[in-house]
mmCIF file of C-alpha atoms in Angstrom:
data_model
loop_
_atom_site.group_PDB
_atom_site.id
_atom_site.type_symbol
_atom_site.label_atom_id
_atom_site.label_comp_id
_atom_site.label_asym_id
_atom_site.label_seq_id
_atom_site.Cartn_x
_atom_site.Cartn_y
_atom_site.Cartn_z
ATOM 1 C CA GLN A 281 -9.354 24.782 -6.467
ATOM 2 C CA GLN A 282 -6.341 22.012 -8.084
ATOM 3 C CA PRO A 283 -3.279 23.202 -7.506
ATOM 4 C CA VAL A 284 -0.717 24.464 -10.205
ATOM 5 C CA GLN A 285 2.518 22.722 -10.437
ATOM 6 C CA SER A 286 5.821 24.060 -12.391
ATOM 7 C CA PRO A 287 7.526 23.040 -14.605
ATOM 8 C CA GLN A 288 5.012 20.156 -16.176
ATOM 9 C CA ALA A 289 8.464 18.749 -17.291
ATOM 10 C CA VAL A 290 12.254 18.547 -16.573
ATOM 11 C CA ILE A 291 15.432 16.660 -18.195
ATOM 12 C CA LEU A 292 17.998 16.350 -16.070
ATOM 13 C CA ARG A 293 21.569 15.174 -16.021
ATOM 14 C CA GLU A 294 22.852 12.882 -13.259
ATOM 15 C CA GLY A 295 24.429 15.516 -10.261
ATOM 16 C CA GLU A 296 21.801 18.325 -11.677
ATOM 17 C CA ASP A 297 19.361 20.368 -9.292
ATOM 18 C CA ALA A 298 15.721 20.504 -9.361
ATOM 19 C CA VAL A 299 13.062 22.442 -8.293
ATOM 20 C CA ILE A 300 9.607 21.555 -8.157
ATOM 21 C CA ASN A 301 6.359 24.359 -7.175
ATOM 22 C CA CYS A 302 3.053 23.708 -6.011
ATOM 23 C CA SER A 303 0.748 26.614 -6.289
ATOM 24 C CA SER A 304 -2.460 27.318 -4.582
ATOM 25 C CA SER A 305 -5.379 29.375 -4.526
ATOM 26 C CA LYS A 306 -7.031 28.891 -1.345
ATOM 27 C CA ALA A 307 -5.304 29.097 1.690
ATOM 28 C CA LEU A 308 -3.779 25.926 2.412
ATOM 29 C CA TYR A 309 -3.676 23.141 6.183
ATOM 30 C CA SER A 310 -0.975 21.447 4.637
ATOM 31 C CA VAL A 311 0.884 20.320 1.562
ATOM 32 C CA HIS A 312 1.675 16.666 0.136
ATOM 33 C CA TRP A 313 4.903 15.906 -1.961
ATOM 34 C CA TYR A 314 4.739 12.421 -3.922
ATOM 35 C CA ARG A 315 6.837 10.674 -6.530
ATOM 36 C CA GLN A 316 5.149 7.950 -8.753
ATOM 37 C CA LYS A 317 7.042 5.486 -11.120
ATOM 38 C CA HIS A 318 5.596 4.486 -14.089
ATOM 39 C CA GLY A 319 2.817 1.362 -13.726
ATOM 40 C CA GLU A 320 2.962 2.020 -9.871
ATOM 41 C CA ALA A 321 1.409 3.489 -6.849
ATOM 42 C CA PRO A 322 2.471 7.251 -6.423
ATOM 43 C CA VAL A 323 4.631 6.965 -3.123
ATOM 44 C CA PHE A 324 4.972 9.702 -0.011
ATOM 45 C CA LEU A 325 7.646 11.763 0.011
ATOM 46 C CA MET A 326 6.941 14.559 2.444
ATOM 47 C CA ILE A 327 4.300 16.120 4.264
ATOM 48 C CA LEU A 328 4.360 20.565 5.061
ATOM 49 C CA LEU A 329 2.011 22.093 7.613
ATOM 50 C CA LYS A 330 1.293 25.322 8.123
ATOM 51 C CA GLY A 331 2.759 26.564 10.503
ATOM 52 C CA GLY A 332 5.424 23.848 9.721
ATOM 53 C CA GLU A 333 9.205 24.033 8.957
ATOM 54 C CA GLN A 334 11.255 23.382 6.039
ATOM 55 C CA LYS A 335 10.765 19.019 5.802
ATOM 56 C CA GLY A 336 14.487 17.071 3.857
ATOM 57 C CA HIS A 337 14.948 13.846 3.167
ATOM 58 C CA GLU A 338 18.481 12.356 2.154
ATOM 59 C CA LYS A 339 18.926 14.679 -1.094
ATOM 60 C CA ILE A 340 14.928 16.066 -1.837
ATOM 61 C CA SER A 341 13.914 18.513 0.567
ATOM 62 C CA ALA A 342 10.940 20.706 0.468
ATOM 63 C CA SER A 343 9.457 24.363 2.112
ATOM 64 C CA PHE A 344 6.321 26.103 2.360
ATOM 65 C CA ASN A 345 5.766 29.414 2.224
ATOM 66 C CA GLU A 346 2.291 29.971 3.660
ATOM 67 C CA LYS A 347 2.511 33.764 2.386
ATOM 68 C CA LYS A 348 2.400 33.113 -1.512
ATOM 69 C CA GLN A 349 0.078 29.174 -0.864
ATOM 70 C CA GLN A 350 3.011 28.289 -2.549
ATOM 71 C CA SER A 351 5.427 25.158 -1.659
ATOM 72 C CA SER A 352 8.504 23.803 -3.321
ATOM 73 C CA LEU A 353 10.345 20.868 -3.381
ATOM 74 C CA TYR A 354 14.044 20.586 -4.114
ATOM 75 C CA LEU A 355 15.937 17.623 -5.725
ATOM 76 C CA THR A 356 19.786 18.513 -5.307
ATOM 77 C CA ALA A 357 22.931 16.013 -6.695
ATOM 78 C CA SER A 358 20.176 14.730 -8.993
ATOM 79 C CA GLN A 359 20.331 10.192 -8.915
ATOM 80 C CA LEU A 360 18.931 8.071 -11.916
ATOM 81 C CA SER A 361 16.345 7.146 -9.110
ATOM 82 C CA TYR A 362 14.834 10.287 -9.034
ATOM 83 C CA SER A 363 13.040 9.986 -12.604
ATOM 84 C CA GLY A 364 9.592 9.404 -12.674
ATOM 85 C CA THR A 365 5.939 12.029 -11.943
ATOM 86 C CA TYR A 366 6.102 14.500 -8.808
ATOM 87 C CA PHE A 367 2.347 15.101 -7.165
ATOM 88 C CA CYS A 368 1.707 18.309 -4.868
ATOM 89 C CA GLY A 369 -1.467 16.789 -2.727
ATOM 90 C CA THR A 370 -2.826 20.404 -0.813
ATOM 91 C CA GLU A 371 -4.997 19.905 1.326
ATOM 92 C CA LEU A 372 -7.418 22.899 2.874
ATOM 93 C CA ASN A 373 -8.402 21.942 6.179
ATOM 94 C CA THR A 374 -7.769 19.144 7.596
ATOM 95 C CA GLY A 375 -9.534 15.467 7.131
ATOM 96 C CA ASN A 376 -10.808 17.104 3.395
ATOM 97 C CA GLN A 377 -10.456 16.349 1.032
ATOM 98 C CA PHE A 378 -7.047 16.587 -0.653
ATOM 99 C CA TYR A 379 -6.304 18.104 -4.148
ATOM 100 C CA PHE A 380 -3.812 16.971 -6.282
ATOM 101 C CA GLY A 381 -1.648 18.662 -9.283
ATOM 102 C CA THR A 382 -1.170 17.956 -12.769
ATOM 103 C CA GLY A 383 1.810 16.150 -12.116
ATOM 104 C CA THR A 384 5.633 17.569 -12.641
ATOM 105 C CA SER A 385 7.768 14.833 -15.301
ATOM 106 C CA LEU A 386 11.251 14.707 -13.672
ATOM 107 C CA THR A 387 13.788 12.810 -16.320
ATOM 108 C CA VAL A 388 17.251 11.892 -14.687
ATOM 109 C CA ILE A 389 19.351 10.816 -17.699
ATOM 110 C CA PRO A 390 23.314 9.875 -17.439
ATOM 111 C CA ASN B 1107 0.844 -5.705 6.928
ATOM 112 C CA ALA B 1108 -0.053 -5.585 3.565
ATOM 113 C CA GLY B 1109 -1.125 -2.004 3.158
ATOM 114 C CA VAL B 1110 -4.003 -1.034 0.905
ATOM 115 C CA THR B 1111 -4.756 -4.190 -1.577
ATOM 116 C CA GLN B 1112 -6.889 -3.699 -4.663
ATOM 117 C CA THR B 1113 -8.917 -6.311 -6.674
ATOM 118 C CA PRO B 1114 -8.813 -6.707 -9.403
ATOM 119 C CA LYS B 1115 -5.103 -5.640 -10.802
ATOM 120 C CA PHE B 1116 -7.772 -5.843 -14.559
ATOM 121 C CA ARG B 1117 -10.461 -5.661 -15.931
ATOM 122 C CA VAL B 1118 -11.872 -5.145 -18.836
ATOM 123 C CA LEU B 1119 -16.151 -4.167 -19.653
ATOM 124 C CA LYS B 1120 -18.388 -3.958 -22.096
ATOM 125 C CA THR B 1121 -20.711 -0.531 -22.093
ATOM 126 C CA GLY B 1122 -23.488 -0.792 -19.786
ATOM 127 C CA GLN B 1123 -22.212 -3.725 -17.659
ATOM 128 C CA SER B 1124 -21.664 -3.482 -14.503
ATOM 129 C CA MET B 1125 -19.114 -3.372 -11.455
ATOM 130 C CA THR B 1126 -17.481 -3.578 -8.385
ATOM 131 C CA LEU B 1127 -13.803 -2.969 -7.056
ATOM 132 C CA LEU B 1128 -12.603 -3.661 -3.271
ATOM 133 C CA CYS B 1129 -9.701 -2.010 -1.397
ATOM 134 C CA ALA B 1130 -9.063 -3.819 1.677
ATOM 135 C CA GLN B 1131 -6.196 -1.569 4.458
ATOM 136 C CA ASP B 1132 -4.717 -3.597 7.538
ATOM 137 C CA MET B 1133 -3.666 -0.445 8.843
ATOM 138 C CA ASN B 1134 -6.471 0.247 11.156
ATOM 139 C CA HIS B 1135 -6.390 3.869 8.800
ATOM 140 C CA GLU B 1136 -9.760 6.199 9.619
ATOM 141 C CA TYR B 1137 -10.087 8.290 6.167
ATOM 142 C CA MET B 1138 -10.214 6.097 2.701
ATOM 143 C CA TYR B 1139 -10.407 7.342 -0.703
ATOM 144 C CA TRP B 1140 -11.420 6.913 -3.898
ATOM 145 C CA TYR B 1141 -9.256 8.519 -7.018
ATOM 146 C CA ARG B 1142 -8.980 7.594 -10.609
ATOM 147 C CA GLN B 1143 -5.577 8.885 -12.647
ATOM 148 C CA ASP B 1144 -6.126 9.647 -16.753
ATOM 149 C CA PRO B 1145 -3.374 10.730 -18.199
ATOM 150 C CA GLY B 1146 -2.164 14.754 -17.540
ATOM 151 C CA MET B 1147 -5.445 15.086 -15.302
ATOM 152 C CA GLY B 1148 -3.335 13.705 -12.475
ATOM 153 C CA LEU B 1149 -4.835 11.804 -9.533
ATOM 154 C CA ARG B 1150 -9.071 12.749 -9.459
ATOM 155 C CA LEU B 1151 -10.575 12.185 -5.994
ATOM 156 C CA ILE B 1152 -14.118 10.194 -6.782
ATOM 157 C CA HIS B 1153 -15.268 9.540 -3.393
ATOM 158 C CA TYR B 1154 -13.728 9.729 0.033
ATOM 159 C CA SER B 1155 -14.560 8.413 3.463
ATOM 160 C CA VAL B 1156 -13.761 9.919 7.141
ATOM 161 C CA GLY B 1157 -15.133 6.688 8.674
ATOM 162 C CA GLU B 1158 -17.130 3.587 8.748
ATOM 163 C CA GLY B 1159 -19.988 3.795 7.352
ATOM 164 C CA THR B 1160 -19.701 7.705 6.267
ATOM 165 C CA THR B 1161 -19.314 8.224 2.325
ATOM 166 C CA ALA B 1162 -19.004 12.342 1.067
ATOM 167 C CA LYS B 1163 -18.491 12.925 -2.869
ATOM 168 C CA GLY B 1164 -15.207 14.225 -4.357
ATOM 169 C CA GLU B 1165 -14.214 16.311 -6.849
ATOM 170 C CA VAL B 1166 -15.984 13.701 -9.846
ATOM 171 C CA PRO B 1167 -18.230 11.508 -8.332
ATOM 172 C CA ASP B 1168 -20.897 10.600 -11.169
ATOM 173 C CA GLY B 1169 -21.191 7.651 -12.389
ATOM 174 C CA TYR B 1170 -19.249 6.068 -9.063
ATOM 175 C CA ASN B 1171 -21.419 4.699 -5.447
ATOM 176 C CA VAL B 1172 -19.589 3.739 -2.763
ATOM 177 C CA SER B 1173 -20.187 2.228 0.240
ATOM 178 C CA ARG B 1174 -17.728 1.719 3.447
ATOM 179 C CA LEU B 1175 -19.836 -0.863 5.741
ATOM 180 C CA LYS B 1176 -16.383 -2.274 7.181
ATOM 181 C CA LYS B 1177 -13.497 0.410 8.404
ATOM 182 C CA GLN B 1178 -10.943 -1.897 6.755
ATOM 183 C CA ASN B 1179 -13.160 -1.869 3.023
ATOM 184 C CA PHE B 1180 -14.422 0.705 0.817
ATOM 185 C CA LEU B 1181 -16.040 -0.110 -2.444
ATOM 186 C CA LEU B 1182 -16.124 1.515 -4.787
ATOM 187 C CA GLY B 1183 -19.486 0.188 -7.830
ATOM 188 C CA LEU B 1184 -19.825 1.052 -11.408
ATOM 189 C CA GLU B 1185 -23.894 1.347 -11.922
ATOM 190 C CA SER B 1186 -23.678 1.097 -16.112
ATOM 191 C CA ALA B 1187 -20.215 1.979 -17.196
ATOM 192 C CA ALA B 1188 -19.158 4.059 -20.091
ATOM 193 C CA PRO B 1189 -15.987 4.166 -22.110
ATOM 194 C CA SER B 1190 -15.545 7.540 -20.324
ATOM 195 C CA GLN B 1191 -14.640 5.776 -17.494
ATOM 196 C CA THR B 1192 -12.176 4.342 -18.326
ATOM 197 C CA SER B 1193 -8.981 4.738 -16.399
ATOM 198 C CA VAL B 1194 -6.670 3.601 -13.518
ATOM 199 C CA TYR B 1195 -8.199 3.360 -9.826
ATOM 200 C CA PHE B 1196 -6.702 4.104 -7.265
ATOM 201 C CA CYS B 1197 -7.347 4.116 -3.563
ATOM 202 C CA ALA B 1198 -6.044 5.031 -1.003
ATOM 203 C CA SER B 1199 -5.718 4.901 3.590
ATOM 204 C CA ARG B 1200 -4.807 7.801 5.870
ATOM 205 C CA PRO B 1201 -4.822 7.624 9.199
ATOM 206 C CA GLY B 1202 -6.650 10.688 10.654
ATOM 207 C CA VAL B 1203 -5.657 10.316 13.923
ATOM 208 C CA LEU B 1204 -1.908 11.467 14.872
ATOM 209 C CA ARG B 1205 -0.221 8.764 15.216
ATOM 210 C CA PRO B 1206 4.163 8.728 16.845
ATOM 211 C CA GLN B 1207 6.489 8.151 13.737
ATOM 212 C CA VAL B 1208 3.141 7.684 11.362
ATOM 213 C CA ALA B 1209 2.813 10.497 8.542
ATOM 214 C CA ASP B 1210 -1.063 11.525 8.790
ATOM 215 C CA THR B 1211 -0.493 11.153 4.917
ATOM 216 C CA GLN B 1212 -2.670 9.324 2.362
ATOM 217 C CA TYR B 1213 -0.990 5.236 1.137
ATOM 218 C CA PHE B 1214 -2.094 4.482 -1.420
ATOM 219 C CA GLY B 1215 -2.960 1.092 -3.202
ATOM 220 C CA PRO B 1216 -1.360 -0.926 -6.405
ATOM 221 C CA GLY B 1217 -3.974 0.376 -8.225
ATOM 222 C CA THR B 1218 -6.606 -0.964 -11.141
ATOM 223 C CA ARG B 1219 -6.644 -0.869 -14.386
ATOM 224 C CA LEU B 1220 -10.117 -0.844 -16.134
ATOM 225 C CA THR B 1221 -10.651 -0.366 -19.854
ATOM 226 C CA VAL B 1222 -15.011 -0.125 -21.176
ATOM 227 C CA LEU B 1223 -14.979 -1.066 -24.822
#
């Protein structure tokens, strides 16, 4: 039930773009994206619902492909502050259990 | 609003000891969750609750018990701690109902770092 994230790790230079994918073998109701800095709690970025549209916030956006049961997180013109581990959390039905991916470590270097 | 708080922040136990972790939220959220996070494993759900007085098992419930006697509190108990329970424990809460301008997602507490010797 745990979604699969790829890549496991990525290193970027400031200003470069990155894509993180989250795939499920089950039909999803929603996908939630979080970022976690070392030693801190995960922080919510955005949620995508079945039948919903692509979401975006400044230079971070995400999409949800229902046919493939895959969500992608897009980080454009990366900044140093984008460094951290990105998790997708998936929900099969509303109010059900959450399943988190194992995370993607993103490091942005000057 | 304090959001989600967890007590204690750190704890060291000896094998066989018991303890209770307290999670409190002041956002009137319906749902609450307990996760453990281990290196390379992501977040794994231990138990969750969709309302006061109700609890359900998650992916890794063995060795843990929970109670939600009050809506704002969710307690996680370890009856007989084992070294395999060394981990960082996160509590999260979620509105559970649609509210304007409030994302129906999970909001995490700061975590409790538990070491079992």
